[in-house]
């Protein structure tokens, strides 16, 4: 919550649960932001996010599709984050990375290369099935080195390769805007990166069963990929390189503990 406070964003949760249920959950889970009760799903219906796939006679009827709205100080909608599959959802930390450029997690790993070094991090270290998180690559080029941006002609552009697996589905890499570099030796202008750049890439974790299969001792598992690039300086271009990438994350099961029976919803 501190990261949101620093950028002036107030977090509020909305649920179809009663105020008593939300109070019980907030105290048990240590929730540090307001939770609003909408027991008749009035606001949920107004937002158009009522999950109508749930039978009306079910005690779970009235739940919304999980998602995030970002509303500006003028009360106008600035962004929304929803997935087509209600079992998949964005994490708050992932939104911090992709929208605000803030990386909340401090765990990093470093891979040293011949012409550049890579620092690997992620929006979330502890993850659950179906969560959409952001993987981050901070690349530091050695002095005088540049690499080519996607869209370059005649050279090998930088590419973050990450095949889909049963454990994770990877989305497209988000690249920063390149600079147009004039190469005097060949009298040519090319899109390139120098010094430091940050690449981000969202991934969605698979089902509970698939993630569990991939976990080792202590519930940890890895996401792997490669970084391919061709580095050049003022005089020459070097042999293309392929750098191995690996993120180690901690699996955590969903909290399925129910509230006391007297607070539970009954069949309609």
XYZ file of C-alpha atoms in Angstrom:
268
model
C 0.000 0.000 0.000
C 2.929 2.354 0.587
C 3.698 2.476 -3.142
C 0.130 3.537 -3.943
C 0.193 6.155 -1.184
C 3.399 7.639 -2.588
C 1.812 8.265 -5.996
C -1.456 9.528 -4.542
C -3.595 6.535 -5.492
C -6.237 5.434 -3.002
C -7.193 1.752 -3.110
C -10.783 0.664 -2.379
C -12.269 -2.829 -2.679
C -15.892 -3.594 -3.629
C -17.614 -6.885 -2.785
C -21.081 -8.402 -2.689
C -20.323 -9.690 0.806
C -21.899 -8.167 3.894
C -20.023 -5.662 6.035
C -19.681 -8.322 8.758
C -18.069 -10.786 6.338
C -15.672 -8.142 5.028
C -14.729 -7.124 8.571
C -13.998 -10.751 9.465
C -11.877 -11.266 6.352
C -10.011 -7.954 6.679
C -9.033 -8.686 10.279
C -7.882 -12.225 9.450
C -5.985 -11.307 6.276
C -4.587 -7.981 7.467
C -6.253 -5.916 4.727
C -5.062 -2.307 4.981
C -7.486 -0.540 2.639
C -11.251 0.121 2.767
C -13.614 -2.664 1.674
C -17.087 -1.549 0.564
C -20.086 -3.848 0.957
C -22.600 -4.081 -1.904
C -24.816 -6.947 -0.624
C -27.541 -6.466 -3.238
C -24.953 -6.029 -6.042
C -26.513 -2.675 -6.928
C -23.227 -0.938 -7.730
C -21.872 -4.119 -9.304
C -24.833 -4.147 -11.709
C -24.389 -0.447 -12.484
C -20.784 -1.131 -13.427
C -21.915 -3.970 -15.712
C -19.629 -6.543 -14.119
C -22.164 -8.906 -12.518
C -21.162 -12.523 -13.142
C -24.412 -13.871 -14.579
C -22.929 -17.316 -15.196
C -23.603 -18.083 -11.531
C -27.095 -19.615 -11.006
C -29.494 -17.211 -9.287
C -30.303 -19.765 -6.591
C -26.611 -20.091 -5.678
C -25.249 -18.323 -2.573
C -22.511 -17.001 -4.857
C -24.948 -15.187 -7.158
C -24.116 -11.489 -7.111
C -20.344 -11.762 -7.359
C -18.656 -9.456 -9.875
C -16.109 -10.335 -12.508
C -12.765 -9.567 -10.840
C -11.045 -6.498 -12.173
C -9.627 -3.058 -11.479
C -10.875 0.421 -12.354
C -8.549 3.419 -12.138
C -10.498 6.656 -11.673
C -8.875 10.077 -11.916
C -9.349 13.034 -9.551
C -12.022 14.323 -11.948
C -13.927 11.033 -11.353
C -13.420 9.998 -14.966
C -12.301 6.483 -15.831
C -8.629 6.412 -16.803
C -8.080 2.670 -17.222
C -9.591 -0.708 -16.454
C -8.025 -4.133 -16.094
C -10.213 -7.186 -16.716
C -9.550 -10.618 -18.210
C -12.004 -12.620 -20.342
C -11.570 -15.612 -18.023
C -12.763 -14.666 -14.523
C -10.249 -17.126 -13.050
C -7.462 -14.871 -14.319
C -6.778 -11.510 -12.761
C -4.266 -8.678 -12.646
C -2.258 -8.112 -9.495
C -1.966 -4.672 -7.942
C 1.826 -4.947 -8.111
C 1.660 -5.802 -11.818
C -0.406 -2.670 -12.473
C 2.131 -0.618 -10.514
C 4.851 -1.817 -12.885
C 3.016 -1.485 -16.197
C 1.094 1.732 -15.563
C 3.286 3.646 -13.127
C 6.750 2.164 -13.691
C 7.107 1.293 -10.002
C 8.674 -2.034 -9.057
C 7.499 -3.028 -5.552
C 9.506 -6.241 -5.166
C 13.163 -5.980 -4.118
C 14.248 -9.510 -5.103
C 16.502 -9.459 -8.156
C 18.899 -11.709 -10.047
C 21.740 -10.524 -12.269
C 23.072 -12.074 -15.467
C 26.345 -10.673 -16.796
C 26.960 -10.604 -20.534
C 29.857 -9.564 -22.746
C 28.325 -6.278 -23.863
C 25.457 -5.794 -21.398
C 24.247 -6.918 -17.985
C 20.659 -7.856 -17.141
C 18.881 -7.458 -13.810
C 15.811 -9.694 -13.523
C 12.884 -8.910 -11.235
C 9.124 -9.371 -11.052
C 6.138 -7.448 -9.761
C 5.249 -10.362 -7.461
C 7.453 -12.971 -5.798
C 4.565 -14.822 -4.128
C 2.054 -15.828 -6.809
C -1.206 -17.744 -7.171
C -2.745 -19.617 -10.113
C -4.390 -17.377 -12.711
C -2.591 -14.222 -11.622
C -1.236 -11.857 -14.251
C 2.119 -10.483 -13.122
C 4.859 -8.416 -14.746
C 8.373 -9.712 -15.372
C 11.023 -7.017 -15.636
C 14.392 -6.848 -17.401
C 16.659 -3.900 -16.606
C 19.454 -3.876 -19.176
C 22.670 -1.934 -18.664
C 24.839 -1.597 -21.755
C 28.611 -1.357 -21.388
C 30.130 2.057 -22.283
C 29.967 2.787 -26.012
C 27.635 -0.147 -26.725
C 24.247 0.002 -28.419
C 21.714 -2.675 -29.344
C 19.070 -2.505 -32.036
C 15.377 -1.961 -31.394
C 12.563 -4.015 -32.966
C 11.788 -2.839 -36.483
C 15.406 -2.319 -37.524
C 16.358 -3.461 -41.036
C 19.553 -5.354 -41.788
C 20.492 -5.999 -38.160
C 19.396 -8.368 -35.402
C 17.038 -6.544 -33.006
C 16.843 -7.249 -29.312
C 14.303 -9.998 -28.610
C 12.966 -11.451 -25.373
C 12.019 -15.040 -26.157
C 9.665 -16.894 -23.822
C 7.653 -19.866 -25.092
C 4.289 -20.713 -23.576
C 4.188 -23.672 -21.188
C 1.404 -25.329 -19.164
C 2.561 -23.174 -16.240
C 2.717 -19.762 -17.891
C 1.399 -17.828 -20.897
C 3.521 -14.859 -21.966
C 2.206 -11.651 -23.523
C 4.129 -9.332 -25.843
C 7.197 -7.521 -24.560
C 6.781 -3.815 -23.851
C 9.765 -1.915 -25.278
C 10.652 1.712 -24.546
C 10.780 4.185 -27.404
C 14.195 3.855 -29.100
C 16.454 6.691 -30.097
C 17.387 7.154 -33.742
C 21.121 6.675 -33.799
C 23.268 8.006 -36.643
C 26.072 5.574 -37.485
C 28.712 7.728 -39.091
C 30.869 4.779 -40.199
C 28.130 3.541 -42.548
C 26.208 6.814 -42.927
C 22.980 5.239 -41.658
C 20.249 5.997 -39.112
C 18.886 3.102 -37.028
C 16.531 2.679 -34.039
C 18.688 1.664 -31.098
C 19.126 1.618 -27.325
C 22.113 2.795 -25.299
C 23.036 2.937 -21.619
C 20.001 1.653 -19.655
C 16.581 0.389 -20.753
C 13.748 -1.460 -19.021
C 11.718 -4.180 -20.747
C 8.528 -5.519 -19.184
C 6.416 -8.517 -20.045
C 3.169 -9.717 -18.516
C 2.627 -13.419 -17.914
C -0.435 -15.311 -16.675
C 0.041 -18.351 -14.481
C -1.750 -21.583 -15.333
C -4.208 -23.607 -13.300
C -3.612 -24.658 -9.723
C -2.836 -28.240 -10.766
C -0.306 -27.193 -13.434
C 1.525 -24.768 -11.159
C 1.639 -27.337 -8.354
C 3.210 -29.880 -10.723
C 6.018 -27.437 -11.484
C 6.854 -26.578 -7.885
C 9.883 -28.020 -6.198
C 10.876 -28.127 -2.554
C 9.430 -25.240 -0.611
C 6.800 -24.552 -3.271
C 9.103 -22.650 -5.635
C 9.112 -22.861 -9.426
C 10.910 -21.136 -12.289
C 9.937 -19.215 -15.410
C 12.612 -19.301 -18.101
C 13.363 -17.470 -21.318
C 16.223 -15.996 -23.335
C 17.374 -12.565 -24.453
C 18.792 -12.418 -27.968
C 20.627 -9.325 -29.168
C 23.425 -8.027 -31.356
C 25.610 -5.377 -29.745
C 27.700 -2.840 -31.644
C 29.985 0.076 -30.903
C 31.379 2.893 -33.057
C 33.727 0.539 -34.914
C 32.126 -2.869 -35.218
C 29.225 -5.207 -34.500
C 29.811 -8.206 -32.281
C 28.636 -11.796 -32.675
C 24.931 -12.092 -31.728
C 24.429 -13.280 -28.158
C 21.740 -15.363 -26.437
C 21.453 -14.756 -22.697
C 19.565 -17.264 -20.484
C 16.907 -15.774 -18.207
C 15.294 -17.341 -15.153
C 12.846 -16.092 -12.532
C 12.250 -18.108 -9.351
C 8.834 -17.527 -7.779
C 6.998 -18.788 -4.709
C 3.672 -20.607 -5.175
C 0.892 -19.891 -2.701
C -2.540 -21.513 -2.677
C -5.684 -19.400 -2.539
C -7.147 -18.578 0.852
C -10.255 -20.756 0.913
C -11.037 -20.439 4.612
C -14.700 -19.599 5.064
C -16.136 -17.086 7.486
C -18.044 -18.358 10.561
C -21.223 -20.218 9.652
C -23.525 -17.534 11.023
C -22.055 -15.070 8.487
C -22.227 -17.363 5.470
C -24.735 -16.809 2.671
C -27.406 -19.452 2.281
C -28.942 -20.869 -0.896
C -31.638 -18.585 -2.219
